[in-house]
Coordinates of C-alpha atoms in Angstrom, one line a residue:
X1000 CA -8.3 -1.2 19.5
X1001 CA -8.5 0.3 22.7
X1002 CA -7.2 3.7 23.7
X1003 CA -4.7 4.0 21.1
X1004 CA -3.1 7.5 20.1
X1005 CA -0.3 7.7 16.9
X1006 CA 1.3 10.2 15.0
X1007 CA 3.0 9.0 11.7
X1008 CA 5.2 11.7 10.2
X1009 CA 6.0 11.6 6.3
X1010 CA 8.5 9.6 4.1
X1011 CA 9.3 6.4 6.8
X1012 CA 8.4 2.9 6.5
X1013 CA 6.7 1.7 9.6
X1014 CA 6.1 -1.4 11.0
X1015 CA 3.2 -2.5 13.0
X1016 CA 3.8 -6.1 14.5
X1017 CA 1.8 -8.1 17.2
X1018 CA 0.1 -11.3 17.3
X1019 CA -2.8 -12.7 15.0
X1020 CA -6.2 -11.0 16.2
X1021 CA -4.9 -8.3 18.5
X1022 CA -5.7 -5.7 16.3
X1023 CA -3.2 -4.8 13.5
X1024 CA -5.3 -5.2 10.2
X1025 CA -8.0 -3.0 11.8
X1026 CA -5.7 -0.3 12.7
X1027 CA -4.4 -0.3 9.2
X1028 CA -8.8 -0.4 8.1
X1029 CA -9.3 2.6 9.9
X1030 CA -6.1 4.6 8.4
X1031 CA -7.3 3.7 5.0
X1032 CA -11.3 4.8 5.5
X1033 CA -12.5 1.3 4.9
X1034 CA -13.6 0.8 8.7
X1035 CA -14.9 3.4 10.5
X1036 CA -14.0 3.8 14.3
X1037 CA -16.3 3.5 17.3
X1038 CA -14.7 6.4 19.0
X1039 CA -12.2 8.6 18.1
X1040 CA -10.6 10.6 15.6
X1041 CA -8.3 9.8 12.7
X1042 CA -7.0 13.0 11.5
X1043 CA -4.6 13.2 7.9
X1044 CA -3.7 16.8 7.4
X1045 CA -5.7 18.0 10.1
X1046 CA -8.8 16.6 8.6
X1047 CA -11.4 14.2 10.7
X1048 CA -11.9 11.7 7.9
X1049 CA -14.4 10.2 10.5
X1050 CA -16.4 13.5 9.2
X1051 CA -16.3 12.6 5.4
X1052 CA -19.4 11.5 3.6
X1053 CA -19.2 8.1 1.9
X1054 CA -18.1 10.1 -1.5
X1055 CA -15.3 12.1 0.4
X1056 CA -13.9 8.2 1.5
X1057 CA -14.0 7.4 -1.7
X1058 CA -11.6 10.3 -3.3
X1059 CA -9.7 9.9 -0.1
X1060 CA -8.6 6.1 -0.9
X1061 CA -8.3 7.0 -4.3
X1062 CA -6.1 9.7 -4.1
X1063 CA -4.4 10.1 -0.3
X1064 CA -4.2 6.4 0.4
X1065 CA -2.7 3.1 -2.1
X1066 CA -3.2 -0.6 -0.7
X1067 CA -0.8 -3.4 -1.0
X1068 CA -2.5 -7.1 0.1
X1069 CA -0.7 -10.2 1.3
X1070 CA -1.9 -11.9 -2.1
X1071 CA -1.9 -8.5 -4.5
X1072 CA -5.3 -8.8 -5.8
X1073 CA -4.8 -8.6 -9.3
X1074 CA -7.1 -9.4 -11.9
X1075 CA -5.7 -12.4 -13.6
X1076 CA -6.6 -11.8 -16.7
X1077 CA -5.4 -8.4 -17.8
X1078 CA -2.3 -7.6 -18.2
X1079 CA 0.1 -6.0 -16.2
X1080 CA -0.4 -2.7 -17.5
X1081 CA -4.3 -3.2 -17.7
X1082 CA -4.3 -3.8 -13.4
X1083 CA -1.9 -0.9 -12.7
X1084 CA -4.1 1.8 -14.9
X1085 CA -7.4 0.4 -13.1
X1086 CA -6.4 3.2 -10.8
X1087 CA -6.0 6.0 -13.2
X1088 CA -9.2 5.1 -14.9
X1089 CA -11.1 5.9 -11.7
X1090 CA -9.3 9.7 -11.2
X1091 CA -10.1 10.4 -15.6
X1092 CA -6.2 10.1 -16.4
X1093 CA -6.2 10.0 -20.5
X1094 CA -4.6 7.2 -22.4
X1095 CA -1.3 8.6 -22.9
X1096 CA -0.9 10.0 -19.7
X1097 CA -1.8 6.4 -18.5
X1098 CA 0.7 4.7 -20.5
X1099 CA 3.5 7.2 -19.4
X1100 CA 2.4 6.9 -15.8
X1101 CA 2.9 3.3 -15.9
X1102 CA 6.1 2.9 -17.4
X1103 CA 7.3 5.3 -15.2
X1104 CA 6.1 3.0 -12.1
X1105 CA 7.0 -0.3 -13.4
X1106 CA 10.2 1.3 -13.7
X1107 CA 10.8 2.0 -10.0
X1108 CA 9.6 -1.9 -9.3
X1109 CA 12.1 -3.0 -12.3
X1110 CA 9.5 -5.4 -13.7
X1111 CA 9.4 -2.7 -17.1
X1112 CA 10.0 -6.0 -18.8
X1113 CA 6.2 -7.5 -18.2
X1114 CA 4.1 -4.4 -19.0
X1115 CA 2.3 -6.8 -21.4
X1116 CA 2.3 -10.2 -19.7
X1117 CA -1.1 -11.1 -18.1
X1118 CA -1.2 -11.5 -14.8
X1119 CA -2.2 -15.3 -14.4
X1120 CA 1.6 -15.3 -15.3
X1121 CA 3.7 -13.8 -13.2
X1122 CA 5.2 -15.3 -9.9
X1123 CA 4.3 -14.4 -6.6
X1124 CA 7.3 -12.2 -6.4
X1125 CA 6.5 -10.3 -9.6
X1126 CA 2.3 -9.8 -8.9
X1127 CA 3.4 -8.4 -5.4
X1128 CA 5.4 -6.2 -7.6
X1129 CA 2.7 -5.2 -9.8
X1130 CA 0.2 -4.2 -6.6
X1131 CA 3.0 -1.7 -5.7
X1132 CA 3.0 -0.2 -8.8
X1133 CA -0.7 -0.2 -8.8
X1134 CA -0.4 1.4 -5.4
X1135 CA 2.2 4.1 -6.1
X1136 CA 0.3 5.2 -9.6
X1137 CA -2.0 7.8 -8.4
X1138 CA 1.1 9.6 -6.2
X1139 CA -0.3 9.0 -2.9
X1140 CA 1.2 10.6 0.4
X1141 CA 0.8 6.8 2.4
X1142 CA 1.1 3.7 1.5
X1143 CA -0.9 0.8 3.1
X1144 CA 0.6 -2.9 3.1
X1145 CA -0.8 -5.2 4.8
X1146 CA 1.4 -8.5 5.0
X1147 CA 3.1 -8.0 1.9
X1148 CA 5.8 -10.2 2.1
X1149 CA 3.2 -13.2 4.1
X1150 CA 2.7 -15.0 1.0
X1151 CA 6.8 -14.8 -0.4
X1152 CA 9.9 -17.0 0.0
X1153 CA 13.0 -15.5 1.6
X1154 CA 14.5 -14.6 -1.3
X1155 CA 11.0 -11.9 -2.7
X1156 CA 10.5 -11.1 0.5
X1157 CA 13.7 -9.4 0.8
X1158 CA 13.4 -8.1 -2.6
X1159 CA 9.6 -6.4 -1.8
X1160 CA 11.1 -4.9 1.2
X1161 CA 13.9 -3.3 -0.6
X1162 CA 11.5 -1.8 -2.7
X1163 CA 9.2 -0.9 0.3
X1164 CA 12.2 1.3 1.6
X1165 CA 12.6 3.0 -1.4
X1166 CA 9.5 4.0 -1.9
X1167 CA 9.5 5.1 1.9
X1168 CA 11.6 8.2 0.8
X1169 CA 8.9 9.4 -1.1
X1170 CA 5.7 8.4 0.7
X1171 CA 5.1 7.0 4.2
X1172 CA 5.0 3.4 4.2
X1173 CA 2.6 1.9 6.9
X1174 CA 3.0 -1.9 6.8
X1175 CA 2.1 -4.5 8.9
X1176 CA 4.0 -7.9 9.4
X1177 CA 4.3 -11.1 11.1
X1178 CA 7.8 -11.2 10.4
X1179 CA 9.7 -9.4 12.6
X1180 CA 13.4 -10.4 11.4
X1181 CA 12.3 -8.2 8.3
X1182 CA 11.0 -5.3 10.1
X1183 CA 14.3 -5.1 12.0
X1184 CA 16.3 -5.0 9.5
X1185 CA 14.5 -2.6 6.9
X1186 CA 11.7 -0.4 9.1
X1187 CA 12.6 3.3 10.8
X1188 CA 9.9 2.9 13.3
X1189 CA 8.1 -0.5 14.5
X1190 CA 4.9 -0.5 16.4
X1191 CA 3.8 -3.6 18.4
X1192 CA 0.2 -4.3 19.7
X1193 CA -0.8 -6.5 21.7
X1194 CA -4.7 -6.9 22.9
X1195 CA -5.1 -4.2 21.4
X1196 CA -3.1 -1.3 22.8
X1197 CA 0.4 -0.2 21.6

């Protein structure tokens, strides 16, 4: 990345397009704490997280920040409620308030239906589904997706970015795409890099 300066306000869904290699996935690394810039700043709330200690990046992608991946990243053999309370395990949530919390999420995704089905199971459609919920649980303020609809038909594509712009009027949705039909249709804000720069 190479002089790059970005302000993302709240509750949008954002689109960052551009070729393979010219710098999207690391943009979308250094927003979520897992890469650390060179030079710079990344500021969320007025806070440097290029400052934070290793155990400050750790309750900042746990509790600021949820991921979405092109191939969800579940674990395929628990169940669908077993992946999505992962999460809540790690911030102390009780049982019951875990339970609760996830049928509340599954709910928004409408796959309520499958809390108990394992996750070797499900279609590609249903675990990218799943890794929103699972991304959603802990109430974060952004949402991180990197090519969530690169792995889906037409048909789930459509239907993940439907829920994607829901879930945009509650958090800020930073996603970023090959597919640029999609991002037309269904982003408030799309920004392309090339080499690099915006």
């Amino acid at each position: 990345l190479k002089d790059i300066s970005l302000e993302f306000g709240s509750n949008k869904l954002v689109s960052i397009l551009g070729p393979s290699g010219c710098g999207k996935t690391t943009l979308l690394n250094i927003l979520g704490g897992l890469d650390i810039p060179t030079s710079g700043n990344v500021y969320i709330e007025e806070q440097n997280i290029k400052d934070y200690s290793n155990r400050q990046l750790d309750s900042y992608r746990n509790s600021i920040i949820g991921f979405i991946f092109q191939n969800a990243c579940l674990i395929k053999n628990l169940t669908v409620k077993e992946n999505i309370e992962l999460a809540l395990h790690l911030s102390g949530v009780n049982r019951k308030e875990r339970i609760k919390k996830v049928k509340e999420v599954l709910k928004k995704v409408n796959i309520q239906h499958l809390i108990n089905k394992k996750a070797k199971y499900l279609s590609g459609g249903e675990q990218q589904r799943v890794a929103i919920a699972r991304a959603i649980i802990n109430n974060p303020k952004i949402i991180l997706a990197d090519e969530p609809t690169g792995s889906l038909d037409s048909k789930n594509a459509s239907d993940v970015m439907e829920i994607l712009k829901e879930i945009s009027k509650e958090y800020l949705v930073i996603m970023v795409t090959h597919n640029e039909e999609l991002s037309n249709i269904y982003s408030d804000r799309i920004i392309k890099i090339k080499d690099g720069k915006v």
